[in-house]
XYZ file of C-alpha atoms in Angstrom:
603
model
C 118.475 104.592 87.780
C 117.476 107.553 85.985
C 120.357 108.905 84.405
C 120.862 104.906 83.367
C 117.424 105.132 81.763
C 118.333 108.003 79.793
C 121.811 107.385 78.709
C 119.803 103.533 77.238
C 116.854 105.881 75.436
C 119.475 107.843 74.092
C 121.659 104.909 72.841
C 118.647 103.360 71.862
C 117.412 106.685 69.582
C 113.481 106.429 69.268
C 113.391 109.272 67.269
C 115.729 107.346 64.495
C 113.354 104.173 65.264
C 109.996 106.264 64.727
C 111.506 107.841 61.585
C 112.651 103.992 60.177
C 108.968 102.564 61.229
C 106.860 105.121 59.493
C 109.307 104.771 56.534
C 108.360 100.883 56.483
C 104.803 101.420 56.846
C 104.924 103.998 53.858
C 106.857 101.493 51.286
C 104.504 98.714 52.289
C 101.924 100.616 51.962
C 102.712 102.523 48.551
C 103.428 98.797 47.222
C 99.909 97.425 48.063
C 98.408 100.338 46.428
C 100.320 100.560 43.634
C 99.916 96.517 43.132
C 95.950 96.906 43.626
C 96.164 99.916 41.118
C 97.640 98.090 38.511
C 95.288 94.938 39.490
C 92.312 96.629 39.127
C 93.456 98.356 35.913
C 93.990 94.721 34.054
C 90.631 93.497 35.614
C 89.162 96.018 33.876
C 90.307 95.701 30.613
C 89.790 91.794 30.681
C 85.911 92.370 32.286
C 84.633 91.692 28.390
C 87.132 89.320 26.951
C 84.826 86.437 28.099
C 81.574 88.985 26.623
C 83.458 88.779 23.096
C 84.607 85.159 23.387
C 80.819 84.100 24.119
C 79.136 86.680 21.928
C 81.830 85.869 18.821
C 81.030 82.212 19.633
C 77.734 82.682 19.548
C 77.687 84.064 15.573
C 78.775 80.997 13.937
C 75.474 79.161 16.284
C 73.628 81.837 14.521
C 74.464 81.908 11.284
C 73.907 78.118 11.209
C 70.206 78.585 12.327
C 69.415 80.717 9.579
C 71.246 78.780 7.407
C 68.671 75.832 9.036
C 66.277 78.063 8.407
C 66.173 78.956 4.810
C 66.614 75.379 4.412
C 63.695 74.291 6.295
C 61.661 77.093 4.662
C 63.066 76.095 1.308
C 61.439 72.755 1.763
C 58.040 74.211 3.549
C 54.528 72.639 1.541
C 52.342 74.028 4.037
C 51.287 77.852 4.082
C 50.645 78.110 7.888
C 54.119 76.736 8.543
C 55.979 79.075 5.549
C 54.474 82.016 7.606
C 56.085 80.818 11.059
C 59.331 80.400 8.999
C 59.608 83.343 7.340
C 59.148 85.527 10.333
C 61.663 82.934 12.187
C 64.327 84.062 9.714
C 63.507 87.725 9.740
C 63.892 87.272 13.461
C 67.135 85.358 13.346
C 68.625 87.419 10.642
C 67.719 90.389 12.566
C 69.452 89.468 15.869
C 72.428 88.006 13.523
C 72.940 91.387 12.106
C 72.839 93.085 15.198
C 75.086 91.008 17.243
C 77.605 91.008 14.769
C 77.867 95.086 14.239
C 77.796 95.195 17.494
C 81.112 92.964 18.042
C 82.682 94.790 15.249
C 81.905 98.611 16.537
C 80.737 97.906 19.816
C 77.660 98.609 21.966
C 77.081 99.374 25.363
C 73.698 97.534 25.865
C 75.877 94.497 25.202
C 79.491 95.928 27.181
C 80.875 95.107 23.931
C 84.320 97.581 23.760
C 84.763 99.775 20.521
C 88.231 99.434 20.540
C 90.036 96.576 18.611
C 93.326 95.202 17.854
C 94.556 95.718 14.406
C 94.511 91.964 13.580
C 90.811 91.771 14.782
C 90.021 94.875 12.514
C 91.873 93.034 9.474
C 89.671 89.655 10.398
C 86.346 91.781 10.341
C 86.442 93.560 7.287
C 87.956 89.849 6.049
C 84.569 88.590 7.010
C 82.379 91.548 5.717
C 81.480 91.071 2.314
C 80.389 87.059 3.282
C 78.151 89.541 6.085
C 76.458 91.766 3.779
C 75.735 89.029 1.081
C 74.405 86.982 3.471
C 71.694 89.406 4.588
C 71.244 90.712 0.949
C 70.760 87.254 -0.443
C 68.184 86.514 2.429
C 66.408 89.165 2.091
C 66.647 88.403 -1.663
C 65.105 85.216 -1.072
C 62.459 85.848 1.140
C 61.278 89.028 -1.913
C 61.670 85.891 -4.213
C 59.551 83.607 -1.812
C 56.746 85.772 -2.010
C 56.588 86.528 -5.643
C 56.611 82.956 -6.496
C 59.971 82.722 -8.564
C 61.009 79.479 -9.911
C 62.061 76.945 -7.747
C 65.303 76.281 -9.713
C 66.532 79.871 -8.753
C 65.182 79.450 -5.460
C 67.833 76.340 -5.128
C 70.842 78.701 -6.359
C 70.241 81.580 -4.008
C 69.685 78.911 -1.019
C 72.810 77.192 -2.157
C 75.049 80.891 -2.210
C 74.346 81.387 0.842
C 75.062 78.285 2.528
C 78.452 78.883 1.051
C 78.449 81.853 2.570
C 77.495 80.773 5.501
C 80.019 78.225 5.588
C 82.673 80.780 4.817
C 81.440 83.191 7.533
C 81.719 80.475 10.102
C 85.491 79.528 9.292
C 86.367 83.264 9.362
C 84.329 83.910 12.610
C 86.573 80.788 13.934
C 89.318 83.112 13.416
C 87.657 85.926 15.025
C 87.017 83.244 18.406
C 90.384 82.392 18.378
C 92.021 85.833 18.274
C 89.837 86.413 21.241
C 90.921 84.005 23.100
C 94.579 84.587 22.145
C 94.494 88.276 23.345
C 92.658 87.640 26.501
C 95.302 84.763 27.136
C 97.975 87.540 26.622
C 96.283 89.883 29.170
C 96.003 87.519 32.067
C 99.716 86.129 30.907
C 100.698 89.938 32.051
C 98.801 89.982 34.892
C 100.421 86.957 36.209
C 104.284 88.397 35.582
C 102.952 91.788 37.341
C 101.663 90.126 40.130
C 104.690 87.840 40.703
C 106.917 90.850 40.116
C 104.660 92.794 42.689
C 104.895 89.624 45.091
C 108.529 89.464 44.541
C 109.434 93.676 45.482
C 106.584 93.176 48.692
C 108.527 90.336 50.006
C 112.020 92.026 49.216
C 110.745 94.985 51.163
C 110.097 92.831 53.833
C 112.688 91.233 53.929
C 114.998 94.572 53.831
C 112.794 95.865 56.997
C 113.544 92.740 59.005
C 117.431 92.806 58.301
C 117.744 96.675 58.685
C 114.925 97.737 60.890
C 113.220 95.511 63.203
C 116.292 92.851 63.973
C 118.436 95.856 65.213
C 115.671 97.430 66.946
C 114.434 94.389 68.890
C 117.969 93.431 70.205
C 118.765 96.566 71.323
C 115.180 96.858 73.305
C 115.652 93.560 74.696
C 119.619 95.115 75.882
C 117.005 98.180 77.163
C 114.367 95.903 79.280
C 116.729 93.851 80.569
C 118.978 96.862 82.230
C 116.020 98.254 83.216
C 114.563 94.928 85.274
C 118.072 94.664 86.964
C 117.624 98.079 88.599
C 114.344 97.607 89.278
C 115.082 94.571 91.356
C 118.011 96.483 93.198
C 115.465 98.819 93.593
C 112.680 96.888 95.171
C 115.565 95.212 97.482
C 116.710 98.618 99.005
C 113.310 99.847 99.581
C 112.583 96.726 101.353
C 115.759 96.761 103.280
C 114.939 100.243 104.431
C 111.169 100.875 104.576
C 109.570 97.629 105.741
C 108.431 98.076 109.102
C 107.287 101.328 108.271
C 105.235 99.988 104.974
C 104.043 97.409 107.052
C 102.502 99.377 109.583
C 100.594 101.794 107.769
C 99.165 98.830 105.497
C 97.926 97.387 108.514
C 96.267 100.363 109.493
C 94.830 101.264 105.901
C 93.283 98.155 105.632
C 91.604 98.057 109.096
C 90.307 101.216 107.789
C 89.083 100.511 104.596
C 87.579 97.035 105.728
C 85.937 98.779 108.645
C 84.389 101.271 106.481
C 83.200 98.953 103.971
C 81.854 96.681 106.267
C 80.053 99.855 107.952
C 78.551 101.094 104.896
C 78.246 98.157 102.404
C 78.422 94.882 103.867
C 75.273 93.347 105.712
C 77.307 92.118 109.073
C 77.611 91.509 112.981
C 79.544 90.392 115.011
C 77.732 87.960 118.081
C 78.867 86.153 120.835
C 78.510 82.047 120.575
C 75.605 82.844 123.067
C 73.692 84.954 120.393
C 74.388 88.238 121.770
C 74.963 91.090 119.686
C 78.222 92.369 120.325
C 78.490 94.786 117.404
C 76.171 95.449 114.136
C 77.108 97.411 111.215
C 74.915 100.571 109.900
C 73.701 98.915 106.944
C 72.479 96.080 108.663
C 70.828 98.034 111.636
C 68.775 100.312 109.235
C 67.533 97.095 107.438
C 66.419 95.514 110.714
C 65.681 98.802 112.350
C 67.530 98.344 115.256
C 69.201 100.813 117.708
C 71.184 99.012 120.730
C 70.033 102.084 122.805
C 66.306 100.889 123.285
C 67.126 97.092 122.436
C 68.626 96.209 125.654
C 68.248 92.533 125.210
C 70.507 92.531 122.374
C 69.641 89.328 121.098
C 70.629 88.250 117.297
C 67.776 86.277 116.174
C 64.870 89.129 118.208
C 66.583 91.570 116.156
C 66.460 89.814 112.658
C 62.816 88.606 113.184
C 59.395 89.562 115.880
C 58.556 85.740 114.709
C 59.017 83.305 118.187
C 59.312 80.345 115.027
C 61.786 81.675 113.235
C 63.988 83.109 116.609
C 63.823 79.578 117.946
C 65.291 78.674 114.558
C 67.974 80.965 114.348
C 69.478 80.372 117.948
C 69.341 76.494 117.201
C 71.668 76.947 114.055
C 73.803 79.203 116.273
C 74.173 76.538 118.633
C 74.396 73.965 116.545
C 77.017 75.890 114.049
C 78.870 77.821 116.556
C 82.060 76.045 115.800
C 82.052 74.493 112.390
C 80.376 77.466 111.006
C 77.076 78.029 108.625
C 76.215 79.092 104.917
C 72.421 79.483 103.705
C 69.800 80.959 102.755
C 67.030 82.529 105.488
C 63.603 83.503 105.307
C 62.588 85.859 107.980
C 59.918 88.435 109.100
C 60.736 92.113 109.533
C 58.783 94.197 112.198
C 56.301 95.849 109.981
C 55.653 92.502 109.019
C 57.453 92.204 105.023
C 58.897 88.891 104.463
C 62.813 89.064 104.379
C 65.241 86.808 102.716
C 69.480 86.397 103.596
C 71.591 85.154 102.524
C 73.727 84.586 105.666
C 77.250 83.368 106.533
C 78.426 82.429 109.929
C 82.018 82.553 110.681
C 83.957 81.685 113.782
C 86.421 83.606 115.186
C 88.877 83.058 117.836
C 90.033 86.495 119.609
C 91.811 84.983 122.111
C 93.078 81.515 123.461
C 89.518 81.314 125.493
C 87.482 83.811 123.825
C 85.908 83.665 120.654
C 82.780 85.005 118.790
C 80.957 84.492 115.505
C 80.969 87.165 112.479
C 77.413 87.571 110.695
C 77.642 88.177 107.214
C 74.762 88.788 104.655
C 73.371 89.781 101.392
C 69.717 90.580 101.143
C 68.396 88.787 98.322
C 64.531 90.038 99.049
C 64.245 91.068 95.311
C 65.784 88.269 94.142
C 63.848 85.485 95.766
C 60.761 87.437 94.730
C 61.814 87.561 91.615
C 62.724 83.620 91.194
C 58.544 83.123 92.412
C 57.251 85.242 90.015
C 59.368 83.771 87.666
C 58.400 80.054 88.583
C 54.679 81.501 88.427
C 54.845 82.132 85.001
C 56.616 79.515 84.425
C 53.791 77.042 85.744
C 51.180 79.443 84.300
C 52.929 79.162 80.274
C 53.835 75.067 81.135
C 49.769 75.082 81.347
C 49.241 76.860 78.477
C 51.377 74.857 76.300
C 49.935 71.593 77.455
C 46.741 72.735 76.680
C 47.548 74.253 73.436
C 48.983 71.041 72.441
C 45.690 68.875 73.373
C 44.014 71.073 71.043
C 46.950 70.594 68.340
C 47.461 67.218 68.891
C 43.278 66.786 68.759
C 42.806 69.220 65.696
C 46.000 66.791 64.056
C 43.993 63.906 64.367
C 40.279 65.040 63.622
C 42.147 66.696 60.238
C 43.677 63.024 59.530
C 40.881 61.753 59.673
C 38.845 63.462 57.250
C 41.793 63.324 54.990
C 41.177 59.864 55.179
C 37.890 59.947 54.920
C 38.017 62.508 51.981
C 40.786 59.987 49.829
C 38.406 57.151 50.676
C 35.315 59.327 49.145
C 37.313 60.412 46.429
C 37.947 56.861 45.344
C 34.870 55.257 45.945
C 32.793 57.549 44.181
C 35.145 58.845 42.050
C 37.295 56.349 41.060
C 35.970 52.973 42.151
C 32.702 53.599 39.775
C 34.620 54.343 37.113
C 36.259 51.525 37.290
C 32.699 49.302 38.513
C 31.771 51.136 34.928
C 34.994 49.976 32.979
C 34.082 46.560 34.148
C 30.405 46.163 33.204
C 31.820 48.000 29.498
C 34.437 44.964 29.271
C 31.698 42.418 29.925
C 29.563 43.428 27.713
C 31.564 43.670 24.790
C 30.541 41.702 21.972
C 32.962 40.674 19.214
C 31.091 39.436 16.703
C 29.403 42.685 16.403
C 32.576 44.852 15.395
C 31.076 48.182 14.880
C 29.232 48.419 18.624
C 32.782 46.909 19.442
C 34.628 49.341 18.107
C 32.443 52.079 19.503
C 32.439 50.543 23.351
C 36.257 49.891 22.710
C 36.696 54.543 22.158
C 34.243 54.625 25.007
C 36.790 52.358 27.361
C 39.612 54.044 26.349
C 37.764 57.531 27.109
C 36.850 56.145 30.660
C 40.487 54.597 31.065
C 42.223 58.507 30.837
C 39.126 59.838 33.027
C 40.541 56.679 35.468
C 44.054 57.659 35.125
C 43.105 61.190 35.865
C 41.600 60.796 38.890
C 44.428 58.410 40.076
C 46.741 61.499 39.853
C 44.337 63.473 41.486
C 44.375 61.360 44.306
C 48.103 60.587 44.487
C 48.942 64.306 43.853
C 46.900 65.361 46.675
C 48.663 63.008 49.357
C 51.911 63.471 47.703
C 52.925 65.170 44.472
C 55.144 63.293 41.977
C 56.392 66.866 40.931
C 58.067 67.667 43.912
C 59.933 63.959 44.649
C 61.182 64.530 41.122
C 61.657 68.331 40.515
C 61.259 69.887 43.884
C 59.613 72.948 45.516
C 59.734 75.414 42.273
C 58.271 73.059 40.401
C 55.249 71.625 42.090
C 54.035 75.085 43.516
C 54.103 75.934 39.816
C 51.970 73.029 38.921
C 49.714 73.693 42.424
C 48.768 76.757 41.021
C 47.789 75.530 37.704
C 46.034 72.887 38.984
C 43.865 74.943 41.326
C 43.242 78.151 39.018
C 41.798 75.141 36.791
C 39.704 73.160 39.641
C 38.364 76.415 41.352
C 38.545 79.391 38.210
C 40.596 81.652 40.755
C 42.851 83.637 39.226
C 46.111 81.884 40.745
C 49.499 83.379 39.459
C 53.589 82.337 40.775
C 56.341 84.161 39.844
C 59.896 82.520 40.978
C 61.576 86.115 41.238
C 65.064 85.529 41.812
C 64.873 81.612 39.813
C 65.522 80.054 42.500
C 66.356 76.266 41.676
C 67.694 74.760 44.346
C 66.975 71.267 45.501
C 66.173 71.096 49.408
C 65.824 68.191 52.072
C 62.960 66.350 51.383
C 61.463 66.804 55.093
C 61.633 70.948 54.241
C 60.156 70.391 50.795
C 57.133 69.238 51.766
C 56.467 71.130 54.389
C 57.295 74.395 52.495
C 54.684 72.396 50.159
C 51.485 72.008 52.355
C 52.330 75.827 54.102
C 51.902 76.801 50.914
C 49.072 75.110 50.085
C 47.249 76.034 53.403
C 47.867 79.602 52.383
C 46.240 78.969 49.457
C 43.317 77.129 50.382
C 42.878 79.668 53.157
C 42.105 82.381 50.505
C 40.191 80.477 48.580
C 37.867 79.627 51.385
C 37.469 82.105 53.925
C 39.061 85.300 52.265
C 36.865 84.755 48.880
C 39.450 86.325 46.924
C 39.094 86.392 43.043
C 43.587 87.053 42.643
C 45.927 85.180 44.320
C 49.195 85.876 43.797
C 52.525 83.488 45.148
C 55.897 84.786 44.817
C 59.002 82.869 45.974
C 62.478 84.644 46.189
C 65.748 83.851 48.078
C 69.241 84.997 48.876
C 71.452 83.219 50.502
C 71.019 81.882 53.519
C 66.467 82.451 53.378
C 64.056 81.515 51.098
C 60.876 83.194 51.169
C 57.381 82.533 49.700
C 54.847 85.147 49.943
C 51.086 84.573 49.543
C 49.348 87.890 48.424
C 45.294 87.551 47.927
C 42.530 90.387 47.784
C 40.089 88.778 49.437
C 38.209 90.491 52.422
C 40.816 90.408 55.366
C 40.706 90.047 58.456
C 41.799 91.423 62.113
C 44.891 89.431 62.965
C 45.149 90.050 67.142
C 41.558 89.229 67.197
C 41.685 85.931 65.426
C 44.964 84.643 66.878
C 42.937 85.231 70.593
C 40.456 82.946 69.491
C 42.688 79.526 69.548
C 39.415 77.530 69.681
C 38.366 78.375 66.724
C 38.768 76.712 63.329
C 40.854 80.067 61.806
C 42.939 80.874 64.916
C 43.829 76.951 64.741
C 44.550 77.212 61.332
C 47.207 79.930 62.081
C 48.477 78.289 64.849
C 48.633 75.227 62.899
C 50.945 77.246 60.281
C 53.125 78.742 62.560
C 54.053 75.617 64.510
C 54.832 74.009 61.402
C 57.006 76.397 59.564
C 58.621 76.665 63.437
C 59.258 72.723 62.673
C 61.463 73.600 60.286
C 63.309 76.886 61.714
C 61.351 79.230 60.007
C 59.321 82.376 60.766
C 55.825 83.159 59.685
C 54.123 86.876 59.178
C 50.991 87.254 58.888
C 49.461 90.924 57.507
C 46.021 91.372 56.650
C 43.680 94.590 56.444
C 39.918 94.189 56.709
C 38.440 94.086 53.466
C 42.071 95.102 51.517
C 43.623 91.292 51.895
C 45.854 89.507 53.290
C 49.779 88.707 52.399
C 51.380 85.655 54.467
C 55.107 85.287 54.673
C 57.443 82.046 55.096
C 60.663 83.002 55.688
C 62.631 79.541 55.518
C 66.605 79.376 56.197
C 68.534 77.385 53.401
């Protein structure tokens, strides 16, 4: 079998094989990295063409602006507005100038290349004389603006350079479109080298499987299955000659490795149907601290327990079980008195045609039981705490719906409803035949109609905003902010960091809405902070909103102990609620620093 081995390895020629793989691995992997080199070489030079395109584009948009410009300016009667014109067309001239130097020599504020085609070079010094008159004849005008020239001139400069203008667009139009043409070339190439790189990879491939890998699997297959015939002649002879032998010494192996193991691991015995011991493993003997030379009894259940209970127990289940067999789990008493739980099999064996006896086998699962009751302890003890927490949620819920209630009903009776007892009594007393104290009540209703109106937002944007059906969360935190740095003079500030402007389910909305608004109200109230500051920024799978104030703080641990009181109810209040809607709350506040609250929100 050997020399057959060796005479297949050697027809088969590993060394050859080896040589052939790593020479496939090599092409495929030169071709990859040559493809990726020449990838990431035309990525790179087309990583501006859509710059140019927009930036080009851009010119002719601003060249008609100014052109808008002068004209609007042109046309100006008032002072105040000539002012705000001029410096618009300083502004846009400026940025005109700039843009357009910078597309024709490049700039790397903008990633605009230096480097040009020779057609693009002919096009911009095409369009530079229309450039340069442009921004002379501007700046002409504006010198004529202020020293009052005559209007008639005025007309002929504004009408050059709208010709200008006009010609600078149709040449930048050229400009655009050479653009476009070249970057059309360079991903035209890029598509014939990456076919042509597709094409050689696959060829390669195609040249390992032919050459390589089809002659090497057939011959291995020749190689495995030589090798399985011998090894089944094999196996035949050496049962043919060895097995008595091989089963005799198993035999005795395993009767010596399952006697040892059930010595030194297993918890067993072995006991008569009576409930005699007749043998008892180590392990199990130390555990129950018995030694057959002083127990002379030697009965099962007096060794497992000193209880009388529990040893009238266990001989009933070996009675009853002494045939069929028994699985379960016991609770018993040790000597010194420590409760003791098995978990105990009981298996009958028959020795002989009228002799039998039953083999004891356990696991102690002391640890485990105690374990599963401290366990169910806790489990009780937390159940408890959570239905009481909840009574005080579920009572704090209501009590705060009420006087919501109770606050929209005040705000509208004495807000709103005399305003409009007030618009009434105005209407009433109206009289028409005196126009003038008409006319006068008439301003006065109108006045008391918008104060009406007012407070009808008020009260609708409190229980819901209109901002955030229509624009969502960005929005109406915005306006929240506004509206309180202008009801309570607290300097309230949002920044939307990463402009975030994403719509989100309406049921996350709003609750992202009122956490934010608790935050806020919370430093208004308690932390008596002058700066308030909300940020909101996101990536892409959490949105965030942090609440920063510098108010006076306050000891966190403490406060969250004291769940009976209106703050710690306030926080628990917040954290069950962003927890409504998967998200996490932090809370970090130093005693008389401030406080910063975070919502962390998936999206």
């Amino acid at each position: 079998m050997t020399k057959l081995t060796k005479a297949l390895s050697e027809n088969l020629n590993f060394k050859k094989l080896k040589q052939m793989y790593i020479f496939a691995l090599i092409t495929i992997a030169i071709t990859v990295l040559l493809s990726q080199l020449l990838i990431q070489h035309n990525i790179n030079s087309q990583l501006n063409d859509s710059r140019l395109i927009n930036i080009s584009g851009r010119q002719r948009m601003f060249s008609q602006k100014l052109a808008k410009e002068i004209l609007i300016l042109n046309y100006a009667t008032n002072s105040s507005n000539e002012k705000e014109a001029i410096s618009n067309i300083k502004e846009t001239l400026k940025v005109w100038k700039f843009r357009h130097l910078a597309l024709q020599n490049g700039n790397d504020s903008l990633n605009l290349p230096e480097t040009k085609s020779q057609h693009l070079l002919e096009l911009f010094n095409a369009v530079k004389p229309n450039v340069d008159y442009i921004e002379k004849a501007t700046l002409k005008y504006l010198s004529d603006r202020d020293k009052h020239v005559s209007h008639t001139i005025s007309e002929q400069e504004v009408q050059a350079i709208l010709d200008n203008v006009a010609i600078f667009v149709t040449k930048m139009n050229l400009i655009v479109s050479q653009y476009e043409y070249e970057a059309f070339e360079k991903v035209t190439k890029q598509r014939n080298i990456e076919y042509g790189i597709l094409s050689f990879t696959l060829l390669v491939l195609f040249l390992e499987f032919i050459f390589i890998f089809k002659p090497t699997n057939k011959k291995i297959e020749l190689l495995i299955s030589k090798l399985l015939t011998s090894e089944k002649r094999a196996i035949k002879l050496a049962r043919d000659t060895e097995a008595i032998s091989i089963v005799k010494e198993n035999s005795v192996k395993e009767l010596k490795s399952l006697n040892f193991a059930m010595e030194n691991t297993l918890l067993y015995c072995r006991i008569s149907p009576q409930g005699k011991i007749i043998h008892m493993g180590d392990k199990f003997a130390k555990l129950l601290q018995y030694n057959p030379s002083f127990d002379t009894d030697k009965s099962f259940s007096k060794a497992l327990t000193a209880v009388e209970k529990e040893q009238l127990d266990i001989d009933r289940i070996i009675a009853d079980k002494q045939r069929s067999g028994w699985q379960g789990e016991l609770n018993t008493t040790t000597r010194n008195g420590d409760p003791l739980w098995l978990d105990m099999s009981m298996i009958p064996v028959r020795i002989r045609k009228e002799e039998s006896e039953i083999l004891v086998i356990c696991f102690n699962i002391s640890i485990r039981k105690k374990a599963e009751i401290e366990i169910e302890r806790l489990n009780r003890e937390n159940t408890i705490e959570k239905i009481n927490q909840q009574k005080i949620i579920s009572s704090r819920i209501v009590e705060n719906q009420e006087n919501e209630q109770n606050r929209i009903a005040r705000e509208i009776h004495d807000g709103i409803g005399q305003m409009l007892t007030g618009l009434k009594f105005s209407l009433e007393s109206i009289n028409l035949d005196d126009k003038e104290k008409s006319a006068q009540k008439i301003e006065y209703l109108k006045k008391l109609s918008l104060d009406i109106i007012k407070g009808v937002r008020t009260a609708t944007f409190n229980l819901m905003p209109p901002e955030l059906t229509d624009h969502g969360i960005v929005s109406s935190i915005a306006k929240l902010t506004l509206e309180l740095t202008k009801l309570t003079g607290k300097n309230i500030q949002f920044y939307n960091k990463t402009e975030f402007d994403q719509r989100l389910d309406s049921l996350i909305e709003i609750n992202i809405y009122r956490l934010t608004q608790e935050a806020i109200n919370n430093a208004i109230k308690y932390a008596e902070s002058s700066h308030i500051i909300v940020q909101l920024s996101h990536s892409n799978k959490i949105l965030s909103i942090t609440v920063d104030d510098n108010g006076k703080g306050f000891d966190v641990a403490s406060v969250e102990k004291k769940r009976n009181s209106e703050s710690g109810m306030g926080l628990l209040f917040m954290k069950e609620r962003v927890q409504y809607i998967n998200g996490r709350a932090f809370i970090n506040s130093i005693p008389g620093e401030g406080t910063r609250i975070t919502f962390n929100i998936p999206i």
